[in-house]
Coordinates of C-alpha atoms (C1' of nucleotides) in Angstrom, one line a residue:
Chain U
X100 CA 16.1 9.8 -106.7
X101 CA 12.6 11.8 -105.9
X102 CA 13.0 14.4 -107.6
X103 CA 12.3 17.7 -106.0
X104 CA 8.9 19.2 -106.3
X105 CA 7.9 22.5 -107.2
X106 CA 5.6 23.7 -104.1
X107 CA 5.1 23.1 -100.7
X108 CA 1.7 24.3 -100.8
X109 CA -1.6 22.6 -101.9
X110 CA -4.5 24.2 -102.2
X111 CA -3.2 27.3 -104.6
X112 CA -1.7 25.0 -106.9
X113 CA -3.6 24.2 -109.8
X114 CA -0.9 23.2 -112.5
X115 CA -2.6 21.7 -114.5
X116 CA -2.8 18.3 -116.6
X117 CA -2.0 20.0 -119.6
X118 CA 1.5 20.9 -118.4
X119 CA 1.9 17.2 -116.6
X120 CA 4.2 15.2 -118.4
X121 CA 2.5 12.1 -117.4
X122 CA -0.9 13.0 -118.8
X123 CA -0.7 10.2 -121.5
X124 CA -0.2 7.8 -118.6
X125 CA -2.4 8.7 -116.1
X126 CA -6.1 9.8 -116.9
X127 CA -6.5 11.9 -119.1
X128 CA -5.8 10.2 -122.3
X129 CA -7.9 10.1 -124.3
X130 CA -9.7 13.3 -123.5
X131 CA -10.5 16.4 -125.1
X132 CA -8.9 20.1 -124.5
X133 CA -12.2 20.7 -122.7
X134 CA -12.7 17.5 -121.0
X135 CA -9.5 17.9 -119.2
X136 CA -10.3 21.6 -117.6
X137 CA -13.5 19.9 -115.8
X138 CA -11.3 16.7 -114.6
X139 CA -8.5 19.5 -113.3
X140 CA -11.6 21.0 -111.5
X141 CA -11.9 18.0 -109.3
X142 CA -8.3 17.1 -108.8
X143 CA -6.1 18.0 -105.8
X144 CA -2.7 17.9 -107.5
X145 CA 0.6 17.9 -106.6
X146 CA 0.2 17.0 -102.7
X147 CA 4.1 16.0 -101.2
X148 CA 4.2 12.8 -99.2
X149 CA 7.8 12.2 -97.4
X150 CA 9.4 8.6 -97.5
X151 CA 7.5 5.9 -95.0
X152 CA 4.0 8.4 -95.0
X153 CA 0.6 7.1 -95.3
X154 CA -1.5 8.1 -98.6
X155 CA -4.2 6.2 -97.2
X156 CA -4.9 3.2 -95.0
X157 CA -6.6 -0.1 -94.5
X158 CA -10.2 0.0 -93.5
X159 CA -10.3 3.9 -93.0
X160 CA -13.5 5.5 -94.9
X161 CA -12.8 5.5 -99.0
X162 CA -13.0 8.9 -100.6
X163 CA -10.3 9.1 -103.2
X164 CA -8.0 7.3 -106.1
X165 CA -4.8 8.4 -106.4
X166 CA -2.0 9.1 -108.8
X167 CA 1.4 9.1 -108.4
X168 CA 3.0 12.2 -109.9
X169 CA 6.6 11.5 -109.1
X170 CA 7.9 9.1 -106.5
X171 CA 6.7 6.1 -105.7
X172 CA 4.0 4.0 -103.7
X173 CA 3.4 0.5 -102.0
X174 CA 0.0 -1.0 -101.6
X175 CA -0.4 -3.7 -98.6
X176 CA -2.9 -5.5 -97.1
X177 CA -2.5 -6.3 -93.4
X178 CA -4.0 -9.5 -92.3
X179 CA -5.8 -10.4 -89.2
X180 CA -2.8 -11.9 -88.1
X181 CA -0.9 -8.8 -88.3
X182 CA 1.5 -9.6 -91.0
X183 CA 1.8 -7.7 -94.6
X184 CA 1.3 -8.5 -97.9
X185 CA 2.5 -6.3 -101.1
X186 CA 0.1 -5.7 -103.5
X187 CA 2.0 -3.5 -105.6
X188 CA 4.4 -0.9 -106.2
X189 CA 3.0 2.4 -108.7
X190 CA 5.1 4.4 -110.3
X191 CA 4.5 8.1 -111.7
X192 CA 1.4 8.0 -113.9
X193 CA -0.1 5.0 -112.6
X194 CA -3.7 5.0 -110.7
X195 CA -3.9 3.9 -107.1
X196 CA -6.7 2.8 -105.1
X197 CA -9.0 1.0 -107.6
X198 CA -9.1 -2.0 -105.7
X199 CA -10.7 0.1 -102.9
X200 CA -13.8 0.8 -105.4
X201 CA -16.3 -2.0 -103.8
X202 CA -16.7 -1.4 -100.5
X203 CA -16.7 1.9 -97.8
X204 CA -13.4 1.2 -96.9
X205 CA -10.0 0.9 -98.6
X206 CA -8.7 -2.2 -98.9
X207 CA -5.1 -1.6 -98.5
X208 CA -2.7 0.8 -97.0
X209 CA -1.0 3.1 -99.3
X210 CA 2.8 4.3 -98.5
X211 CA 5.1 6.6 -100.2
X212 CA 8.3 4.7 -100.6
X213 CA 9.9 8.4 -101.2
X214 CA 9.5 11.2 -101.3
X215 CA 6.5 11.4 -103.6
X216 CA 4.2 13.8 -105.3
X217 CA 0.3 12.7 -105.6
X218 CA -2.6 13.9 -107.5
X219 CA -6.2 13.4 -105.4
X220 CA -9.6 12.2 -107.4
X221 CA -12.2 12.0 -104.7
X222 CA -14.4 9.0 -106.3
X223 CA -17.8 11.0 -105.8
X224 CA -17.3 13.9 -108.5
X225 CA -14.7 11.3 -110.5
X226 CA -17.8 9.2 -111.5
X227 CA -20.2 12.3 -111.6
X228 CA -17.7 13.1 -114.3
X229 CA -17.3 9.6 -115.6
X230 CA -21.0 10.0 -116.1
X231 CA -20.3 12.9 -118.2
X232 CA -17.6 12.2 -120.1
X233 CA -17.7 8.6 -121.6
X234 CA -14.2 9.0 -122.9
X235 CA -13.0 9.7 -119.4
X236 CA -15.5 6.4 -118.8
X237 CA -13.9 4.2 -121.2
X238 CA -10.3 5.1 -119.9
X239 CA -11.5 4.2 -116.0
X240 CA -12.5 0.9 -117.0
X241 CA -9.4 0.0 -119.1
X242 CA -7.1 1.1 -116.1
X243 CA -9.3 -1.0 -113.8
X244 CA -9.7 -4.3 -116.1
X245 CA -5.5 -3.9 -116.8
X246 CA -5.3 -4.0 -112.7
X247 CA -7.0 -7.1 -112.8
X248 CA -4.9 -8.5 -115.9
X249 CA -1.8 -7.1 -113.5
X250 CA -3.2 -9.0 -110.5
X251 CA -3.5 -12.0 -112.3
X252 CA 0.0 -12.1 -114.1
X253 CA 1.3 -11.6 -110.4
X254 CA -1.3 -14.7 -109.3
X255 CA 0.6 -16.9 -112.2
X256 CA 4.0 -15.3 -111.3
X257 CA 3.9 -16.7 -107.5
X258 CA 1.9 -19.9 -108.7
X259 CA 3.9 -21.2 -111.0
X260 CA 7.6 -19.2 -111.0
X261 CA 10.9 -19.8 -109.8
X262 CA 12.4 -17.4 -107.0
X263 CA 15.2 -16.4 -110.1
X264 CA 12.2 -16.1 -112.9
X265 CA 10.1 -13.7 -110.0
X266 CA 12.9 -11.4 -110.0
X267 CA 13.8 -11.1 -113.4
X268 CA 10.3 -10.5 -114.3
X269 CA 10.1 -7.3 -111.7
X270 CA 13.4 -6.1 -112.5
X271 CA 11.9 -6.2 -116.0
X272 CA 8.7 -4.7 -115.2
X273 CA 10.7 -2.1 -113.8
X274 CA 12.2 -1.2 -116.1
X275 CA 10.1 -0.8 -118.6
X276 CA 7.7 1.4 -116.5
X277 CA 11.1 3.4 -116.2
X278 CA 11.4 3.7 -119.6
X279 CA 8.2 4.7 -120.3
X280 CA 9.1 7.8 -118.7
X281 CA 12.4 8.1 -120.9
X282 CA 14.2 7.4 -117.9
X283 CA 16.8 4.6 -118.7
X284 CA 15.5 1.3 -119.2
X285 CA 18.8 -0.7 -117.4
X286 CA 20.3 2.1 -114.8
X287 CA 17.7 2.7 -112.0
X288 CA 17.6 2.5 -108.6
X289 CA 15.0 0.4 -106.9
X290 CA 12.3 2.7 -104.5
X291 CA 11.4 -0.6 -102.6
X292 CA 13.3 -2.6 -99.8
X293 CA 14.6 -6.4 -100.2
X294 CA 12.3 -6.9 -97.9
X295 CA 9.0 -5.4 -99.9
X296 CA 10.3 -7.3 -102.9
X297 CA 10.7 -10.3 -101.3
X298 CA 6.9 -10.0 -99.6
X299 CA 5.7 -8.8 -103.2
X300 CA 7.5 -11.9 -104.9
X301 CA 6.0 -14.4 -102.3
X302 CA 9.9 -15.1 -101.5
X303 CA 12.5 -14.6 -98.2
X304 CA 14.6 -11.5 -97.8
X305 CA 17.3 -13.8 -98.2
X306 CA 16.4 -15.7 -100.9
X307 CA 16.1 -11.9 -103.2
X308 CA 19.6 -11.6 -101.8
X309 CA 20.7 -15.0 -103.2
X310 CA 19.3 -14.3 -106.5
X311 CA 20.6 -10.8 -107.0
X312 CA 23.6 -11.8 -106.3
X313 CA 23.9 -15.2 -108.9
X314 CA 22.7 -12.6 -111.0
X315 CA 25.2 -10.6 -110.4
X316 CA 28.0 -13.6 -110.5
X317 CA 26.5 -14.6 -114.0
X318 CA 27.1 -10.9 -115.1
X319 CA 23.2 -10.7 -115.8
X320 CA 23.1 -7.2 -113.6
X321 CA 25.4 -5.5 -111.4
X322 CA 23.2 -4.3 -107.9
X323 CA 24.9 -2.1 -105.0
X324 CA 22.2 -1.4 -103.0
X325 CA 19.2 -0.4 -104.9
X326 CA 21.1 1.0 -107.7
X327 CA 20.8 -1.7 -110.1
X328 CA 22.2 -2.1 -113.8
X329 CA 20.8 -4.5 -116.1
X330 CA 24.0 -5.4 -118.3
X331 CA 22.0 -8.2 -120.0
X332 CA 18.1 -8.0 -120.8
X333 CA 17.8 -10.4 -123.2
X334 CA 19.2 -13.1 -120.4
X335 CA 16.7 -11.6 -117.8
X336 CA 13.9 -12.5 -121.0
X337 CA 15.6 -15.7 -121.3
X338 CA 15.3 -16.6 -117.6
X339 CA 11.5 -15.4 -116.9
X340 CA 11.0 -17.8 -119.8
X341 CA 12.8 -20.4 -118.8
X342 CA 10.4 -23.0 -118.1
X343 CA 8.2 -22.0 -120.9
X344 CA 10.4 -23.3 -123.0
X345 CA 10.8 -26.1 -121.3
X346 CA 7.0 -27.4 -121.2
X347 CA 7.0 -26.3 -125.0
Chain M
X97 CA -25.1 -30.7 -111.0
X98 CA -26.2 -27.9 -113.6
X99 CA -30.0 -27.6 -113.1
X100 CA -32.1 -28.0 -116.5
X101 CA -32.7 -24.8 -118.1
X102 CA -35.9 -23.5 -119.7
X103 CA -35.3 -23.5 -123.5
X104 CA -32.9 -24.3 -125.9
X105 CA -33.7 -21.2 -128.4
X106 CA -32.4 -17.9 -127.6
X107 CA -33.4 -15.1 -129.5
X108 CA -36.9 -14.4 -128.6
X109 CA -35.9 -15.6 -124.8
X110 CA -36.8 -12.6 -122.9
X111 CA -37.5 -13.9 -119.7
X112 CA -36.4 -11.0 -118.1
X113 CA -33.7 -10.2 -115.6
X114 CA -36.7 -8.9 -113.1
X115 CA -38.0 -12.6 -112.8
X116 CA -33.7 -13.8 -112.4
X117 CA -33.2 -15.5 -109.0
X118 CA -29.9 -14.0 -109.0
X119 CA -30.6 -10.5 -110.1
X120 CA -29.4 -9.4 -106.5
X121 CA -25.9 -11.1 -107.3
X122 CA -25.2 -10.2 -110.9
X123 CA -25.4 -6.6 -112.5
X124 CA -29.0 -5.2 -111.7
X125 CA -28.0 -5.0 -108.5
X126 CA -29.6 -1.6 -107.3
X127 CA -31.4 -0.9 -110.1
X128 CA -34.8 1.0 -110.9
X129 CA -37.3 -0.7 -112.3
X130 CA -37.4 1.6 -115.2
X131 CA -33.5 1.1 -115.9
X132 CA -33.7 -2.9 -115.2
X133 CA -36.1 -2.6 -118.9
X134 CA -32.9 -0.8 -120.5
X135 CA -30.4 -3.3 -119.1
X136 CA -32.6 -5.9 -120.5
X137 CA -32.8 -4.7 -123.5
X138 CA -29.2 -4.7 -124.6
X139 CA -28.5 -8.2 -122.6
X140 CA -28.7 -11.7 -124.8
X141 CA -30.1 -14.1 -122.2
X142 CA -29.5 -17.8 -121.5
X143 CA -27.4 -18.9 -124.1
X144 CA -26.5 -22.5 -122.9
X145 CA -23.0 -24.1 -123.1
X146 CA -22.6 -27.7 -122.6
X147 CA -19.5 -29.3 -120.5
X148 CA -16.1 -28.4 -122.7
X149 CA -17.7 -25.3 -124.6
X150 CA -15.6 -22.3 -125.1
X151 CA -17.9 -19.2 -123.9
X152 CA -14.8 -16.6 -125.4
X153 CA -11.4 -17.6 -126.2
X154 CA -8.0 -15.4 -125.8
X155 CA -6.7 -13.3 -128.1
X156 CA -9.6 -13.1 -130.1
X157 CA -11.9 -9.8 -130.8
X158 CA -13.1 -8.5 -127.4
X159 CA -16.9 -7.9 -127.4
X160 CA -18.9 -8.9 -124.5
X161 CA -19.0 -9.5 -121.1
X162 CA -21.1 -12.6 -119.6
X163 CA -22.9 -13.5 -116.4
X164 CA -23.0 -17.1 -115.8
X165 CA -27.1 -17.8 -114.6
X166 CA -26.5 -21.6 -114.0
X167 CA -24.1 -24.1 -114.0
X168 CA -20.1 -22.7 -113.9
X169 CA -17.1 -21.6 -115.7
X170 CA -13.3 -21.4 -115.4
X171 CA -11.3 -18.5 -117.0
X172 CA -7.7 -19.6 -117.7
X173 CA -4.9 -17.8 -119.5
X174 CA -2.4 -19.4 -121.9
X175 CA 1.4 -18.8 -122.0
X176 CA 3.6 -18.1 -125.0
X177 CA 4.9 -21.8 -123.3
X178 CA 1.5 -23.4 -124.2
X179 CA 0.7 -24.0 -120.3
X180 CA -2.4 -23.3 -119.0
X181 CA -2.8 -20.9 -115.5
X182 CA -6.5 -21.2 -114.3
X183 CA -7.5 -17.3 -113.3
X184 CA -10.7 -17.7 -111.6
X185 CA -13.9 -20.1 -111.4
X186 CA -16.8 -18.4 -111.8
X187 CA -20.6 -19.4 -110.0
X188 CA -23.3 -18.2 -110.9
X189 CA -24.4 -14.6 -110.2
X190 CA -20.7 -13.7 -111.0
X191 CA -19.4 -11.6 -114.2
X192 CA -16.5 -13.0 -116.4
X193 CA -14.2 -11.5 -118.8
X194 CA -13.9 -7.8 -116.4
X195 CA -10.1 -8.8 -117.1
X196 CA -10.7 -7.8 -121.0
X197 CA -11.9 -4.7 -120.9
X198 CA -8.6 -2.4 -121.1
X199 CA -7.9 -4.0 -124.8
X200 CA -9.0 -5.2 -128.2
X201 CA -9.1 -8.4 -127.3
X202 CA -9.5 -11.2 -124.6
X203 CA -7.4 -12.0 -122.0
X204 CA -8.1 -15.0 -121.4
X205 CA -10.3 -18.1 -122.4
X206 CA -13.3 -18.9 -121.0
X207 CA -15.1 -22.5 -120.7
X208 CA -18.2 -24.3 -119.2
X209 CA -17.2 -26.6 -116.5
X210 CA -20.6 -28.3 -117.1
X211 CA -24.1 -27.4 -118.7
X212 CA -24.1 -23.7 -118.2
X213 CA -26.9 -20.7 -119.2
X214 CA -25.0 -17.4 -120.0
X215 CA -26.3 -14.0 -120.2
X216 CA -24.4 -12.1 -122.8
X217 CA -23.7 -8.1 -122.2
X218 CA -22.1 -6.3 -125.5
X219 CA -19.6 -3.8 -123.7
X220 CA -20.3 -1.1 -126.6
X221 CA -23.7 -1.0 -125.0
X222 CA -23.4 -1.4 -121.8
X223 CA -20.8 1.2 -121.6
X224 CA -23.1 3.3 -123.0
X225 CA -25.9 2.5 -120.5
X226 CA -23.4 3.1 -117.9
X227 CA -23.0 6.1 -119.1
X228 CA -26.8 7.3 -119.1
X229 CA -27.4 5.0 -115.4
X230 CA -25.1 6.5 -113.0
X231 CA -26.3 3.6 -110.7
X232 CA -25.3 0.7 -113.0
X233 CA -21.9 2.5 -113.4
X234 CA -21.2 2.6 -109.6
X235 CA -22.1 -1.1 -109.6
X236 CA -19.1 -2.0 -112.1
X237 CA -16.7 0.0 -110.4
X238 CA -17.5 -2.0 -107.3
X239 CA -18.0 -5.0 -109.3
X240 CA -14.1 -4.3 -111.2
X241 CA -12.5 -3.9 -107.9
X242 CA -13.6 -6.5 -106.5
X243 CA -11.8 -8.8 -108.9
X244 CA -9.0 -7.0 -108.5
X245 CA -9.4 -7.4 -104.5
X246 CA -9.9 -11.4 -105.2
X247 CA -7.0 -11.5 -106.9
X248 CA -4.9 -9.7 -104.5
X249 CA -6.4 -12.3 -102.1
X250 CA -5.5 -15.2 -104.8
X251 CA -1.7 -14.1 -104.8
X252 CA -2.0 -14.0 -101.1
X253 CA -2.9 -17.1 -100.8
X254 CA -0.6 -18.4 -103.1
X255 CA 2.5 -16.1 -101.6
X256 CA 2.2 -17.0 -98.0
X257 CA 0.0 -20.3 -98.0
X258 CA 0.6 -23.9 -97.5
X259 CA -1.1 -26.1 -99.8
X260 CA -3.6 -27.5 -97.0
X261 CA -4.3 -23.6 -96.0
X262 CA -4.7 -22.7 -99.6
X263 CA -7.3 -25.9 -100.2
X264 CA -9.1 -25.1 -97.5
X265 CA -9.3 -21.7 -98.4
X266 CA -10.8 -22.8 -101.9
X267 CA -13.3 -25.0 -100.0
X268 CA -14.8 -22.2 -98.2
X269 CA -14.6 -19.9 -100.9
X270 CA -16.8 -22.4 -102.5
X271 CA -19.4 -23.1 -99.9
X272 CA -20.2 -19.3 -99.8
X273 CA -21.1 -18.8 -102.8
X274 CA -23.0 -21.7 -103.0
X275 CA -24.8 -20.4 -99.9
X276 CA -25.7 -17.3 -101.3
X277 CA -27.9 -19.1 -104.1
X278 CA -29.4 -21.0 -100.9
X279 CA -27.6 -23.8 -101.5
X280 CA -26.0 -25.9 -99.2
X281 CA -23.0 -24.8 -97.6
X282 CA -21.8 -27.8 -96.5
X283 CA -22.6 -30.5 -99.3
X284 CA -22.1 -29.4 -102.9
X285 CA -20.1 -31.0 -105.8
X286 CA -17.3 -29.8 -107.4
X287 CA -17.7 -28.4 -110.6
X288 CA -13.8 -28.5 -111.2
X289 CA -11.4 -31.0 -111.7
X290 CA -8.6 -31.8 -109.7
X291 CA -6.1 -30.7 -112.1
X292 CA -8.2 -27.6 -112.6
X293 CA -8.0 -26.8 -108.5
X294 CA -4.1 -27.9 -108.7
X295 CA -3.5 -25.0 -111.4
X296 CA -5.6 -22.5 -109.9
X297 CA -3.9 -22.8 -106.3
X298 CA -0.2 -23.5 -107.7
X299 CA -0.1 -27.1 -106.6
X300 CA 1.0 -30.4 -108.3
X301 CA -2.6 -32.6 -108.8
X302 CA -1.0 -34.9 -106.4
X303 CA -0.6 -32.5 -103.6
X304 CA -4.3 -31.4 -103.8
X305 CA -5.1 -35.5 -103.8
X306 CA -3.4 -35.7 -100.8
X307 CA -4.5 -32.5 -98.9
X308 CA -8.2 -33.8 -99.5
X309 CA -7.7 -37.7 -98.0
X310 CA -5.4 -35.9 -94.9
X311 CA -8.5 -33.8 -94.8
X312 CA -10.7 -36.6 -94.9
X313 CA -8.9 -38.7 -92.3
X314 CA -8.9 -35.9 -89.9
X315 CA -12.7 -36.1 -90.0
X316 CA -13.1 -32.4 -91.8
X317 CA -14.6 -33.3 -94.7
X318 CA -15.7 -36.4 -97.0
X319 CA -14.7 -36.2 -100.7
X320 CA -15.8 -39.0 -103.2
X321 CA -14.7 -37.8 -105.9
X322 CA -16.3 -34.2 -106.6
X323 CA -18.6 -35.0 -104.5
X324 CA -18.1 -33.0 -101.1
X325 CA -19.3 -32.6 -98.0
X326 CA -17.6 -30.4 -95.0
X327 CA -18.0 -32.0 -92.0
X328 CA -16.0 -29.6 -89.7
X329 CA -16.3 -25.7 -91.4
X330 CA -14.6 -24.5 -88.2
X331 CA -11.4 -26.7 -88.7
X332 CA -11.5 -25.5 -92.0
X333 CA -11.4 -22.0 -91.1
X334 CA -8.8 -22.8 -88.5
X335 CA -6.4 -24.1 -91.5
X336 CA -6.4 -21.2 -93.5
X337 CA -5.7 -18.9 -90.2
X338 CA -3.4 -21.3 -88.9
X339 CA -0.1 -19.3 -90.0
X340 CA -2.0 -16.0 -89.1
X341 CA -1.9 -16.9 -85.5
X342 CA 1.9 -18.0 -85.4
X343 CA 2.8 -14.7 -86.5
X344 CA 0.8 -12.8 -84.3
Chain Q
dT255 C1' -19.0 -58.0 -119.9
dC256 C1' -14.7 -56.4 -121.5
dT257 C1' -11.6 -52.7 -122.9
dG258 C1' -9.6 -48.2 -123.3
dT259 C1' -9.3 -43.6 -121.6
dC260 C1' -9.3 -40.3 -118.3
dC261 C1' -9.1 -39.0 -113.7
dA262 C1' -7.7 -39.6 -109.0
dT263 C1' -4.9 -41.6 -105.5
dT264 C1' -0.6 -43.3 -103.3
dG265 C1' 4.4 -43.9 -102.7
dA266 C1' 9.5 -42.9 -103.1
dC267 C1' 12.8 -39.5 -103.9
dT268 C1' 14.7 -34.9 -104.9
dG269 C1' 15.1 -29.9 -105.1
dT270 C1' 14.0 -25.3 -104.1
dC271 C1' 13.3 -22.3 -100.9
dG272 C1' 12.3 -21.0 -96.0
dT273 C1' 14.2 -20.8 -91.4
dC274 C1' 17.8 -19.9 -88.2
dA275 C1' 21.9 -17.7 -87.3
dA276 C1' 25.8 -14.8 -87.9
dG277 C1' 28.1 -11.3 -90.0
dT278 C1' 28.7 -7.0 -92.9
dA279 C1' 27.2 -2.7 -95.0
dT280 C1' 24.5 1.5 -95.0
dA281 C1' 21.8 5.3 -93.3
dG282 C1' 20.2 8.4 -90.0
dC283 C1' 21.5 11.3 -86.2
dA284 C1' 23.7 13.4 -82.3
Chain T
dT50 C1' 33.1 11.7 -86.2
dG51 C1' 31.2 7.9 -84.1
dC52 C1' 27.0 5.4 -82.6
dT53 C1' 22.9 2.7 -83.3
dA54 C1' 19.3 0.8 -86.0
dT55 C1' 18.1 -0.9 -90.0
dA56 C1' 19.1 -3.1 -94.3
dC57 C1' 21.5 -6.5 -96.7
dT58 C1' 24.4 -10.6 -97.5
dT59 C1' 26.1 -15.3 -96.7
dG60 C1' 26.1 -20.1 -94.9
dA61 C1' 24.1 -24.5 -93.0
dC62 C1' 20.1 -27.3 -92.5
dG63 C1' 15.5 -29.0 -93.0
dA64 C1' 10.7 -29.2 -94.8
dC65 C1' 7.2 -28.8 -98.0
dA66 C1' 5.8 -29.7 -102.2
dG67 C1' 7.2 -31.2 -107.1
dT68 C1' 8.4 -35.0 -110.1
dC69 C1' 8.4 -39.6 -111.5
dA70 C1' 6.1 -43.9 -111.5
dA71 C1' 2.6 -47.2 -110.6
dT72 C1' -1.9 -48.4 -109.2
dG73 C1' -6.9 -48.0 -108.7
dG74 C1' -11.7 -46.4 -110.2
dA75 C1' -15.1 -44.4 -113.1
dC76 C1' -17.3 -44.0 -117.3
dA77 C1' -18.1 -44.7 -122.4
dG78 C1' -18.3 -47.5 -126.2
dA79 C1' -18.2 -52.0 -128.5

DNA sequence: TCTGTCCATTGACTGTCGTCAAGTATAGCA
DNA sequence: TGCTATACTTGACGACAGTCAATGGACAGA
């Protein structure tokens, strides 16, 4: 479902934030007409990653934050015993990288899950221009304190959530980042792998299968694939909330 | 185990963050002289909080940020359920409430775990500081992503982990940062509760009771009560990598 | 010293989910 | 078109950790 993307060429291509449609996502917001010439002036947009290529990886030199233009991306961190753990999946307008802001190196591997169309900030002039601009200042710190909040909803997602509530809160994640972009809220098709869900969720490849499917049997969705239709969201709400309204 | 603390008045406290023992933990972190004065003079220092007391609690007004300078904290977030999911224990030298900054207000509640001295940072000013100390904004980009980077590591533990691998983990987590206030590594107390430890790591209080006497029976540590001592860090660190080498 | 409360420990049992194994679709490619 | 590799699904079984329940200690207040 990439779409296809306007150029094959980088350096030239200086489209613009103005004319992005995901400029009330990503960055910008909040900035001023004139603010957003001088953050255009240190972005590389547009840059075409195929399916399975490398934005960035573990423990090479940090230089840049990322965002995803259309497409999508994983996040992993490899361990020293060689296996991978999701961090996260981005979708267009959303910032990746932050969590490579402390230290020299990154701390994950990026990956296009498709064909995908990123937008470069190399960190140096970003906060040179965060410096600057405290609107543009404001805005980095929101996107980095909602990773966190993110991080941690995940944290209580594994800790405390059934393989079946896991699930039916990505699915509606998911789709409501969909929807954000006015793309439907319950026909999409997933950009990620059983597998990468079932590393994301903590779970088993087979255990995703399982559930998507007694979804399925209940009529809760209907999944060929990574097409998926959510025929009932209110029952997906109901099951993420399950055991909240239990311990109530 | 929260040391005494100087004065029970705060207002005229000024005691400075130059003369702080943990000044290289917290925010001044690579900070001029000069601009140390101006971080100073927007921070409220050493507000103390006994055992129990809230230091900000969810959903109301966001306004500050706050370095714990003795004693400890635990940040916990409250579902629409009414159950309680720990987020993080904080040490001294260590910022709470990053996790608040992208709204209006908190995002979670924060308490003392015992007597505790806070220093309070009003995010209106130190946004603006930021904004005038290139320096001090680096430092809370590095400090942001690295709670982002623990949490990754929190959901990683609690994805892929047993519950020995995960206590241990906790355990050594624990002994470093006591280490880096020149501490003992080896012989602290907890500041926590069991229960607390169960919630953070997404256990049942009985499974961390029984980690910590199978611990204690294999000779790696001693626990009376919160009292702890590691007898064998290397075993220790052999748990939490035990999985790692399987899979490689 | 006694009592009540809170916290920690221990035991028995159950359930969810991981593992192993096989089988079936799907995609990429010659 | 057929081939192969990869992705996905389904089933059987076992283990780890949760739940329920009871006991044991620590501490505060009378």
């Amino acid at each position: 479902m990439a779409q296809a993307i306007h150029l094959h060429q980088v350096s030239p291509l200086k489209a613009s934030c103005h004319q992005c449609s995901l400029s009330n996502l990503c960055l910008p917001l909040a900035i001023e007409e004139n603010d957003l010439d001088r953050l255009e002036d240190i972005v590389q947009q547009g840059k075409i990653y195929n399916r399975g290529e490398h934005i960035f990886d573990q423990s090479t030199p940090f230089k840049s934050c990322f965002a995803v233009k259309s497409g999508s991306v994983k996040t992993s961190i490899i361990t020293e015993g060689g296996d991978e753990q999701v961090t996260g999946f981005f979708m267009p307008g959303e910032l990746v990288g932050l969590d490579s802001m402390s230290g020299d190196h990154y701390a994950c591997t990026a990956k296009a899950l498709e064909r995908t169309s990123i937008c470069e900030f190399p960190v140096e002039k970003l906060e040179e221009l965060t410096g600057k601009l405290p609107e543009l200042q404001h805005h980095m710190y929101r996107l980095m304190s909602q990773e966190i909040q993110n991080s941690h909803q995940l944290a209580m997602l594994l800790s405390k959530n059934t393989a079946e509530e896991r699930i039916a809160a990505l699915l509606l994640s998911l789709s409501s980042r969909f929807s954000r972009r006015r793309m439907s809220a319950t026909n999409f098709s997933l950009p990620m792998a059983r597998n990468d869900i079932a590393n994301f969720l903590g779970l088993a490849v087979e255990t995703v299968s399982r559930v998507f499917t007694r979804f399925q049997n209940q009529g809760i969705i209907r999944a060929r694939g990574r097409e998926v239709e959510l025929l009932d969201v209110e029952a997906l709400q109901m099951v993420t909330r399950e055991f909240a309204k239990q311990g109530g």
